[in-house]
Coordinates of C-alpha atoms and ligand atoms in Angstrom, one line a residue:
M1 CA -24.7 -29.3 -80.6
T2 CA -25.5 -26.2 -80.3
T3 CA -29.0 -24.9 -81.0
G4 CA -29.0 -21.3 -79.7
T5 CA -29.7 -18.5 -81.7
N6 CA -27.1 -16.7 -79.7
A7 CA -23.5 -17.9 -80.2
T8 CA -21.7 -15.8 -77.7
P9 CA -21.4 -17.0 -74.2
L10 CA -24.6 -16.2 -72.1
K11 CA -25.5 -14.5 -69.0
V12 CA -28.1 -16.9 -67.4
L13 CA -30.3 -16.1 -64.3
V14 CA -31.7 -18.8 -62.4
V15 CA -34.8 -18.0 -60.1
G16 CA -35.4 -19.5 -56.8
S17 CA -33.6 -20.8 -53.8
G18 CA -34.0 -24.2 -53.1
G19 CA -32.1 -27.4 -53.8
R20 CA -33.5 -27.6 -57.4
E21 CA -32.2 -24.2 -58.1
H22 CA -28.9 -25.4 -56.8
A23 CA -28.9 -28.4 -59.0
L24 CA -29.7 -26.2 -62.0
V25 CA -27.3 -23.9 -61.2
W26 CA -24.4 -26.6 -60.8
K27 CA -25.1 -27.9 -64.0
I28 CA -25.3 -24.7 -66.0
R29 CA -22.2 -23.7 -64.7
Q30 CA -20.4 -26.6 -66.2
S31 CA -21.8 -25.3 -69.6
P32 CA -19.4 -23.8 -72.0
R33 CA -22.0 -21.9 -73.2
T34 CA -22.6 -19.7 -70.1
R35 CA -20.1 -16.6 -69.2
E36 CA -21.9 -15.8 -65.9
V37 CA -24.6 -17.3 -63.6
L38 CA -26.8 -15.4 -61.6
C39 CA -29.3 -16.8 -59.0
A40 CA -32.1 -14.4 -57.4
P41 CA -32.3 -15.0 -54.5
G42 CA -30.4 -18.3 -54.2
N43 CA -28.9 -19.4 -51.0
A44 CA -25.5 -20.3 -49.4
G45 CA -24.6 -23.1 -51.5
I46 CA -25.5 -21.6 -54.4
A47 CA -23.6 -18.2 -53.7
S48 CA -20.4 -20.7 -53.5
I49 CA -20.9 -21.1 -57.5
A50 CA -23.0 -18.3 -59.0
R51 CA -23.7 -14.6 -58.0
C52 CA -26.6 -14.4 -55.6
V53 CA -29.0 -11.4 -56.1
D54 CA -31.0 -10.4 -53.5
V55 CA -34.3 -9.9 -55.2
S56 CA -37.1 -12.6 -54.0
A57 CA -38.3 -15.0 -56.3
D58 CA -42.1 -13.8 -55.6
D59 CA -42.6 -10.9 -58.0
P60 CA -42.6 -11.1 -61.6
A61 CA -41.9 -7.7 -61.9
K62 CA -38.7 -7.4 -59.9
I63 CA -37.2 -10.4 -61.4
L64 CA -37.9 -8.7 -64.9
A65 CA -36.4 -5.5 -63.8
L66 CA -33.4 -7.5 -62.6
A67 CA -33.1 -9.3 -65.8
V68 CA -33.1 -5.8 -67.8
N69 CA -30.8 -4.2 -65.5
E70 CA -28.3 -6.9 -65.3
G71 CA -28.5 -7.6 -69.4
V72 CA -29.4 -11.2 -68.6
D73 CA -29.8 -13.3 -71.9
L74 CA -31.6 -16.4 -70.6
T75 CA -33.9 -16.9 -67.3
I76 CA -34.8 -20.1 -65.8
V77 CA -37.6 -20.1 -63.3
G78 CA -37.6 -22.6 -60.5
P79 CA -40.9 -22.0 -58.6
E80 CA -44.3 -22.4 -60.0
A81 CA -45.6 -19.3 -58.3
L82 CA -43.8 -17.1 -60.5
L83 CA -44.8 -19.4 -63.6
C84 CA -48.7 -19.3 -62.5
A85 CA -48.1 -15.5 -62.0
G86 CA -47.2 -14.8 -65.4
I87 CA -43.4 -14.2 -65.5
V88 CA -43.0 -15.8 -68.7
D89 CA -45.5 -13.9 -70.5
L90 CA -44.3 -10.4 -68.9
F91 CA -40.6 -11.6 -70.2
Q92 CA -42.0 -12.3 -73.6
E93 CA -43.6 -9.2 -73.9
K94 CA -40.5 -7.5 -73.5
G95 CA -38.8 -9.6 -75.9
L96 CA -36.3 -11.4 -73.3
R97 CA -35.7 -15.1 -73.3
I98 CA -37.1 -17.2 -70.6
F99 CA -37.7 -21.0 -70.0
G100 CA -41.0 -21.9 -68.6
P101 CA -44.9 -22.2 -69.8
T102 CA -47.1 -18.9 -70.3
R103 CA -49.5 -18.1 -67.5
K104 CA -52.2 -19.9 -69.0
A105 CA -50.1 -23.3 -69.7
A106 CA -49.2 -22.9 -65.9
M107 CA -52.9 -23.4 -64.9
L108 CA -52.0 -27.2 -65.3
E109 CA -50.6 -26.9 -62.0
G110 CA -52.0 -23.6 -60.8
S111 CA -55.5 -25.2 -61.0
K112 CA -56.3 -28.9 -59.8
V113 CA -59.8 -28.4 -61.0
W114 CA -58.7 -27.2 -64.4
A115 CA -56.2 -29.9 -64.9
K116 CA -58.2 -32.6 -63.9
K117 CA -61.3 -31.3 -66.3
L118 CA -58.6 -30.8 -68.8
M119 CA -57.5 -34.6 -68.5
N120 CA -61.4 -35.9 -68.4
Q121 CA -61.9 -34.1 -71.5
Y122 CA -58.9 -35.6 -73.4
R123 CA -59.2 -38.9 -71.8
I124 CA -56.0 -38.7 -70.1
P125 CA -56.0 -41.4 -67.4
T126 CA -56.4 -40.0 -63.6
A127 CA -58.3 -40.8 -60.9
A128 CA -62.3 -40.2 -60.9
F129 CA -63.2 -36.8 -59.3
R130 CA -65.5 -34.3 -58.3
A131 CA -64.6 -30.5 -58.2
F132 CA -66.6 -28.2 -55.3
A133 CA -66.4 -24.5 -54.7
A134 CA -69.1 -24.8 -51.7
V135 CA -68.2 -26.6 -48.3
K136 CA -71.8 -27.8 -48.5
D137 CA -71.7 -29.5 -51.5
A138 CA -68.5 -31.3 -50.6
R139 CA -70.0 -32.2 -47.4
D140 CA -73.0 -33.6 -48.9
Y141 CA -70.9 -35.5 -51.5
I142 CA -68.8 -37.1 -48.8
R143 CA -71.9 -37.9 -46.7
S144 CA -73.4 -39.8 -49.5
R145 CA -70.4 -42.1 -50.1
S146 CA -70.8 -45.7 -48.6
S147 CA -67.7 -46.7 -46.0
D148 CA -66.3 -49.1 -49.0
Q149 CA -66.0 -46.2 -51.0
F150 CA -63.3 -44.6 -48.8
P151 CA -60.6 -43.4 -48.7
V152 CA -61.0 -40.5 -50.7
V153 CA -58.3 -37.8 -51.7
V154 CA -59.1 -34.3 -50.7
K155 CA -56.9 -31.4 -52.5
A156 CA -56.7 -27.9 -52.4
S157 CA -57.2 -26.7 -56.1
G158 CA -54.4 -24.1 -55.7
L159 CA -50.9 -24.1 -54.9
A160 CA -49.9 -25.3 -51.5
S161 CA -46.2 -26.0 -52.0
G162 CA -47.2 -30.1 -52.6
K163 CA -49.0 -30.0 -49.0
G164 CA -52.5 -29.4 -49.9
V165 CA -53.4 -32.8 -50.1
V166 CA -54.9 -35.1 -47.4
I167 CA -55.6 -39.0 -47.6
C168 CA -58.9 -39.5 -45.9
P169 CA -59.7 -42.9 -44.6
T170 CA -63.0 -42.3 -43.4
E171 CA -66.0 -39.9 -43.8
K172 CA -65.4 -38.1 -40.5
E173 CA -61.5 -37.5 -41.8
A174 CA -62.6 -36.4 -45.1
T175 CA -65.1 -33.9 -44.0
A176 CA -62.8 -32.5 -41.4
A177 CA -60.1 -32.0 -44.4
V178 CA -63.0 -30.0 -46.5
L179 CA -63.4 -27.8 -43.5
Q180 CA -59.6 -27.1 -43.0
I181 CA -59.0 -26.4 -46.1
M182 CA -62.1 -24.5 -47.6
E183 CA -63.4 -23.0 -44.3
E184 CA -60.3 -22.3 -42.3
R185 CA -58.4 -22.0 -45.5
R186 CA -55.4 -23.6 -43.8
F187 CA -53.7 -23.2 -47.5
G188 CA -55.2 -19.8 -48.2
D189 CA -57.0 -18.9 -51.3
A190 CA -55.6 -22.2 -52.8
G191 CA -58.6 -24.0 -50.8
S192 CA -61.2 -21.7 -52.4
E193 CA -62.0 -24.5 -54.6
I194 CA -61.4 -28.4 -54.1
V195 CA -61.1 -31.8 -55.8
I196 CA -62.1 -34.6 -53.9
E197 CA -60.9 -37.9 -55.8
E198 CA -60.7 -41.6 -55.9
F199 CA -57.9 -43.2 -53.8
L200 CA -55.5 -45.1 -56.1
K201 CA -53.2 -47.9 -55.2
G202 CA -49.7 -48.4 -56.5
E203 CA -46.1 -47.2 -56.5
E204 CA -45.6 -43.5 -57.6
A205 CA -43.1 -42.3 -60.5
S206 CA -42.1 -38.8 -61.5
I207 CA -41.7 -38.3 -65.3
L208 CA -40.2 -35.1 -66.2
A209 CA -40.2 -34.1 -69.7
L210 CA -38.8 -31.3 -71.9
T211 CA -41.3 -30.1 -74.7
D212 CA -41.3 -27.1 -77.2
G213 CA -45.0 -27.7 -78.0
K214 CA -44.2 -30.1 -80.6
T215 CA -41.4 -32.4 -79.9
I216 CA -41.3 -34.2 -76.5
A217 CA -38.1 -35.3 -75.0
V218 CA -38.7 -37.5 -71.6
L219 CA -35.8 -37.2 -68.9
E220 CA -34.8 -40.1 -67.2
T221 CA -37.4 -41.5 -64.4
A222 CA -37.1 -40.6 -60.9
Q223 CA -38.9 -41.3 -57.7
D224 CA -39.5 -39.1 -54.9
Y225 CA -40.4 -39.9 -51.2
K226 CA -43.4 -37.3 -50.3
Q227 CA -44.2 -38.2 -46.5
A228 CA -41.8 -36.8 -43.9
L229 CA -41.2 -40.0 -42.0
T230 CA -39.4 -43.3 -42.8
G231 CA -41.7 -46.0 -44.1
D232 CA -44.2 -43.5 -45.6
R233 CA -45.4 -42.0 -42.4
G234 CA -46.6 -38.5 -41.6
P235 CA -47.5 -35.5 -43.4
N236 CA -46.7 -35.1 -47.1
T237 CA -43.8 -32.4 -47.8
G238 CA -42.5 -30.8 -50.7
G239 CA -40.2 -34.3 -51.1
M240 CA -38.0 -35.8 -48.7
G241 CA -35.9 -37.6 -51.1
A242 CA -35.6 -39.1 -54.6
Y243 CA -33.9 -41.3 -56.9
S244 CA -33.2 -41.9 -60.5
P245 CA -34.1 -44.0 -62.5
A246 CA -37.3 -45.5 -61.0
P247 CA -37.2 -49.1 -61.9
V248 CA -41.1 -49.3 -61.4
V249 CA -41.2 -47.2 -64.8
T250 CA -40.7 -50.6 -67.0
P251 CA -40.5 -50.0 -70.8
K252 CA -43.8 -50.8 -71.4
I253 CA -44.9 -48.3 -68.7
A254 CA -42.7 -45.6 -70.3
R255 CA -44.5 -46.3 -73.7
Q256 CA -47.8 -46.0 -72.0
V257 CA -47.0 -42.7 -70.0
D258 CA -45.9 -41.3 -73.7
A259 CA -48.8 -42.5 -75.6
E260 CA -51.5 -42.0 -72.9
V261 CA -50.5 -39.1 -71.1
L262 CA -47.6 -36.9 -72.4
V263 CA -48.8 -36.9 -76.2
P264 CA -52.6 -36.1 -75.6
L265 CA -51.4 -33.8 -73.0
V266 CA -49.2 -31.7 -75.3
H267 CA -51.6 -32.0 -78.1
A268 CA -54.8 -30.9 -75.5
M269 CA -52.7 -27.9 -74.3
Y270 CA -52.2 -26.8 -78.1
R271 CA -55.8 -27.3 -78.8
E272 CA -57.1 -25.2 -75.7
G273 CA -54.8 -22.1 -77.0
C274 CA -52.2 -22.5 -74.6
K275 CA -49.1 -24.4 -76.2
Y276 CA -47.0 -25.9 -73.7
K277 CA -43.3 -24.9 -73.6
G278 CA -41.0 -25.8 -70.8
L279 CA -40.6 -28.7 -68.4
L280 CA -43.6 -30.7 -67.9
Y281 CA -43.6 -33.0 -64.7
A282 CA -46.1 -35.6 -64.5
G283 CA -46.8 -37.3 -60.8
L284 CA -47.9 -40.7 -61.7
M285 CA -49.2 -43.6 -59.8
I286 CA -48.3 -46.7 -61.6
T287 CA -51.6 -48.9 -60.7
K288 CA -52.4 -52.4 -61.7
S289 CA -54.3 -50.9 -64.8
G290 CA -51.5 -48.9 -65.8
P291 CA -50.2 -45.2 -65.0
K292 CA -52.7 -42.7 -63.8
V293 CA -51.9 -38.8 -63.3
L294 CA -51.8 -37.7 -59.8
E295 CA -50.7 -34.4 -60.6
F296 CA -49.1 -32.2 -63.4
N297 CA -46.2 -29.8 -62.1
V298 CA -45.1 -27.1 -64.5
R299 CA -41.4 -26.7 -63.4
F300 CA -38.9 -29.1 -62.5
G301 CA -39.3 -31.3 -59.6
D302 CA -37.7 -30.7 -56.1
P303 CA -35.8 -33.0 -55.0
E304 CA -36.1 -35.0 -58.3
T305 CA -33.8 -32.4 -60.2
Q306 CA -30.9 -33.2 -58.1
P307 CA -30.3 -36.9 -58.9
L308 CA -31.5 -36.1 -62.5
M309 CA -28.8 -33.5 -62.7
M310 CA -26.1 -35.6 -61.3
R311 CA -27.1 -38.1 -64.6
L312 CA -27.5 -35.8 -67.2
R313 CA -24.6 -35.4 -69.5
T314 CA -25.9 -33.3 -72.2
D315 CA -25.5 -29.7 -71.9
L316 CA -28.8 -28.2 -70.1
I317 CA -28.4 -24.7 -71.9
D318 CA -28.4 -26.3 -75.4
L319 CA -31.6 -28.3 -74.1
I320 CA -33.2 -25.1 -72.8
E321 CA -32.5 -23.3 -75.8
A322 CA -33.9 -25.8 -78.2
V323 CA -37.2 -25.6 -76.2
I324 CA -37.6 -21.8 -76.7
D325 CA -36.0 -22.0 -80.1
G326 CA -38.6 -24.8 -81.0
K327 CA -35.8 -27.0 -82.0
L328 CA -36.3 -29.8 -79.5
D329 CA -36.5 -32.5 -82.4
Q330 CA -32.9 -31.7 -83.2
V331 CA -31.3 -32.4 -79.9
E332 CA -30.7 -35.7 -77.8
M333 CA -30.0 -36.3 -74.4
D334 CA -27.3 -38.6 -72.8
W335 CA -27.3 -40.0 -69.4
D336 CA -24.8 -41.5 -67.0
P337 CA -26.2 -45.2 -66.6
R338 CA -25.4 -45.1 -63.1
P339 CA -28.1 -44.3 -60.6
A340 CA -28.3 -41.5 -58.2
V341 CA -29.9 -41.1 -54.7
C342 CA -30.5 -37.9 -53.1
V343 CA -31.4 -37.8 -49.3
V344 CA -33.0 -34.5 -47.9
M345 CA -31.6 -33.3 -44.5
A346 CA -34.5 -31.5 -43.1
S347 CA -35.1 -29.4 -40.1
R348 CA -37.2 -31.2 -37.5
G349 CA -40.8 -30.5 -37.5
Y350 CA -41.0 -30.0 -40.9
P351 CA -43.3 -29.4 -42.9
E352 CA -45.1 -27.8 -39.9
K353 CA -43.1 -25.8 -37.5
Y354 CA -39.2 -25.9 -37.4
D355 CA -36.2 -24.0 -35.8
T356 CA -33.7 -22.2 -38.1
G357 CA -30.2 -20.7 -37.4
Q358 CA -28.9 -24.0 -36.6
A359 CA -25.0 -24.2 -37.1
I360 CA -24.4 -26.9 -39.9
H361 CA -21.1 -28.9 -39.6
G362 CA -19.1 -31.5 -41.9
L363 CA -19.8 -30.1 -45.2
D364 CA -15.9 -29.6 -45.6
T365 CA -15.0 -33.4 -45.1
L366 CA -16.8 -33.9 -48.4
A367 CA -15.0 -31.7 -50.7
G368 CA -13.6 -33.0 -53.7
Q369 CA -15.9 -36.4 -53.9
S370 CA -17.2 -36.0 -57.6
D371 CA -19.7 -38.4 -57.0
V372 CA -21.4 -36.7 -54.1
Q373 CA -22.9 -33.4 -54.5
V374 CA -24.3 -31.6 -51.7
F375 CA -27.4 -29.5 -52.9
H376 CA -28.3 -26.7 -50.5
A377 CA -32.1 -25.5 -49.9
G378 CA -32.7 -23.6 -46.8
T379 CA -29.0 -22.6 -45.8
A380 CA -27.7 -19.3 -45.1
R381 CA -24.3 -17.8 -43.9
R382 CA -24.3 -15.7 -40.6
N383 CA -21.1 -14.4 -39.3
N384 CA -19.2 -16.6 -41.7
Q385 CA -20.8 -19.8 -40.2
L386 CA -23.3 -21.9 -42.6
V387 CA -26.5 -22.3 -40.7
T388 CA -30.2 -23.6 -41.4
A389 CA -32.7 -21.2 -42.9
G390 CA -35.5 -23.4 -44.1
G391 CA -37.5 -26.6 -43.5
R392 CA -35.4 -28.6 -46.2
V393 CA -32.0 -28.0 -45.8
L394 CA -29.9 -30.1 -47.9
G395 CA -30.0 -32.7 -50.6
V396 CA -27.3 -35.0 -50.3
T397 CA -26.7 -36.6 -53.6
A398 CA -24.5 -39.5 -54.7
L399 CA -24.0 -41.7 -57.9
G400 CA -23.1 -45.4 -57.4
K401 CA -22.5 -48.2 -59.5
D402 CA -26.0 -49.6 -58.3
F403 CA -28.8 -48.4 -56.0
L404 CA -27.2 -50.0 -53.0
G405 CA -23.6 -48.3 -53.9
A406 CA -25.3 -44.9 -54.3
K407 CA -27.7 -45.2 -51.3
E408 CA -24.7 -46.1 -49.0
R409 CA -22.6 -43.3 -50.5
A410 CA -25.3 -40.7 -50.3
Y411 CA -26.0 -41.9 -46.3
A412 CA -22.1 -41.7 -45.5
A413 CA -22.4 -38.2 -46.7
V414 CA -25.3 -37.8 -44.6
R415 CA -23.5 -39.1 -41.5
A416 CA -20.5 -36.8 -42.0
I417 CA -23.1 -33.9 -41.7
S418 CA -24.6 -32.3 -38.3
F419 CA -26.7 -29.8 -37.3
D420 CA -28.8 -29.6 -34.5
R421 CA -32.7 -30.8 -34.8
C422 CA -31.9 -32.3 -38.0
H423 CA -34.2 -35.0 -39.5
Y424 CA -33.9 -37.2 -42.5
R425 CA -35.6 -40.5 -43.7
T426 CA -33.4 -43.4 -43.8
D427 CA -35.0 -45.6 -46.4
I428 CA -34.5 -43.3 -49.4
G429 CA -33.9 -45.9 -52.3
D430 CA -34.9 -48.8 -50.3
R431 CA -37.3 -49.5 -52.9
A432 CA -34.7 -49.6 -55.9
V433 CA -32.2 -51.5 -53.8
I434 CA -34.6 -54.3 -53.2
R435 CA -35.5 -54.4 -56.9
D436 CA -31.9 -54.5 -57.9
L437 CA -31.2 -57.6 -55.4
G438 CA -34.3 -59.2 -56.8
D439 CA -33.0 -59.2 -60.2
Ligands
AMP1 P1 -50.3 -34.4 -55.5 O1 -49.9 -33.0 -55.1 O2 -51.9 -34.1 -55.9 O3 -49.2 -35.2 -56.4 O4 -50.5 -35.2 -54.4 C1 -49.3 -35.4 -53.4 C2 -49.3 -36.8 -53.1 O5 -50.5 -37.2 -52.2 C3 -48.9 -37.7 -54.0 O6 -47.7 -37.7 -54.2 C4 -49.5 -38.8 -53.6 O7 -48.7 -39.7 -52.8 C5 -50.9 -38.4 -52.7 N1 -51.8 -38.8 -53.7 C6 -52.5 -37.6 -54.4 N2 -53.7 -38.2 -54.9 C7 -53.7 -39.3 -54.7 C8 -54.6 -40.7 -55.2 N3 -55.9 -40.2 -55.7 N4 -54.4 -41.6 -54.8 C9 -53.4 -41.9 -53.8 N5 -52.5 -41.0 -53.5 C10 -52.5 -40.0 -53.9
LIG2 N1 -41.0 -33.5 -55.6 C1 -42.4 -33.1 -55.8 C2 -42.4 -32.1 -56.7 O1 -41.4 -31.0 -56.9 O2 -43.3 -31.2 -56.7

């Protein structure tokens, strides 16, 4: 069904340049409700299916000017930084349609201290924590803990592209993390405040939900692989792969997430005067005592969006318009029951230093396979050659009849693609494959 107020086909702008944005553009392009899709700034993959405009995604005023000049009907924002900078407020002041939370609501991701305090106030399950704005207080707190009270998790409060979290097995490592984040400002101003929290054991899952502030429509579940190396080793990254659904989220856990996390949170945001509209992402640890929130994000996850968009059958524009118009209760979501697995091919060295400009080969061999999509992240075209241009380069995503089928199809595609100094994990999907085989 069509819920939008505007029945004429839309000119849609997607803001961002990652695999998430490629997957969103790919899905939106399939909607009969669009007449043109623009992306700012996009990447080489997006450029093959939409018109990329060379406006960087870090300045709300420039994106607003672009939307006005181009006569854009609907803007969809990928990166959190723009949402935290108030792009939605800016568009709304001008009467332009945009999908996402306001600046104040985006604090849920923009300030971990704010989000943790809110969770405590509204009794949303999360790791026990303390917040600090001074190095001395944080160090004293760490020193006061006995050795059996480690590991602890030290987190920069502000935005750090998923990298500002350090798991610290000992007092020494925790102190070093505090100094790096607060004194050396490894993540810039994101480290002016920190959270130190209890280490949670369990399996992670990502729950993404659309909400118009009243109705919550939970997407299919997904699981992300945060660490750089196979076997969950190495530093945290933005995400090295993902699959959907996440079997760890049983129907019982899903009900708990709804009742204990999503409903109280949407209610809390309303009570705090910042009604939440947009995509709400809860990063969860499924512990023995139930789901606990690791973090909230205020936008689509990357790479989770890639397997999710492969599985979503409903028109995304209908869903997004329903959120903006407060009519989410009138739409239903339909999903491909087959699982999807996404393997991220990265530049070796990511999330630290890495080279760019490496020629990418083999993509043409995958053309026409409808169950495999290669979503581009850091890619560019130079002298008509596709080259690497970022840490995460490609998100190779496949559907399969079961997890093993999806995994094998995704890795077969990965092996058909090559670039120098390429790195990918070899275990994406394994947890779900093992559960499947155990059934
Ligand atoms: P965050 O950005 O807060 O989600 O943290 C990034 C990643 O660090 C998470 O996806 C987890 O893998 C890990 N992490 C964060 N907080 C905790 C915690 N309290 N206990 C265990 N692992 C955590
Ligand atoms: N994949 C984790 C994130 O989008 O933050």
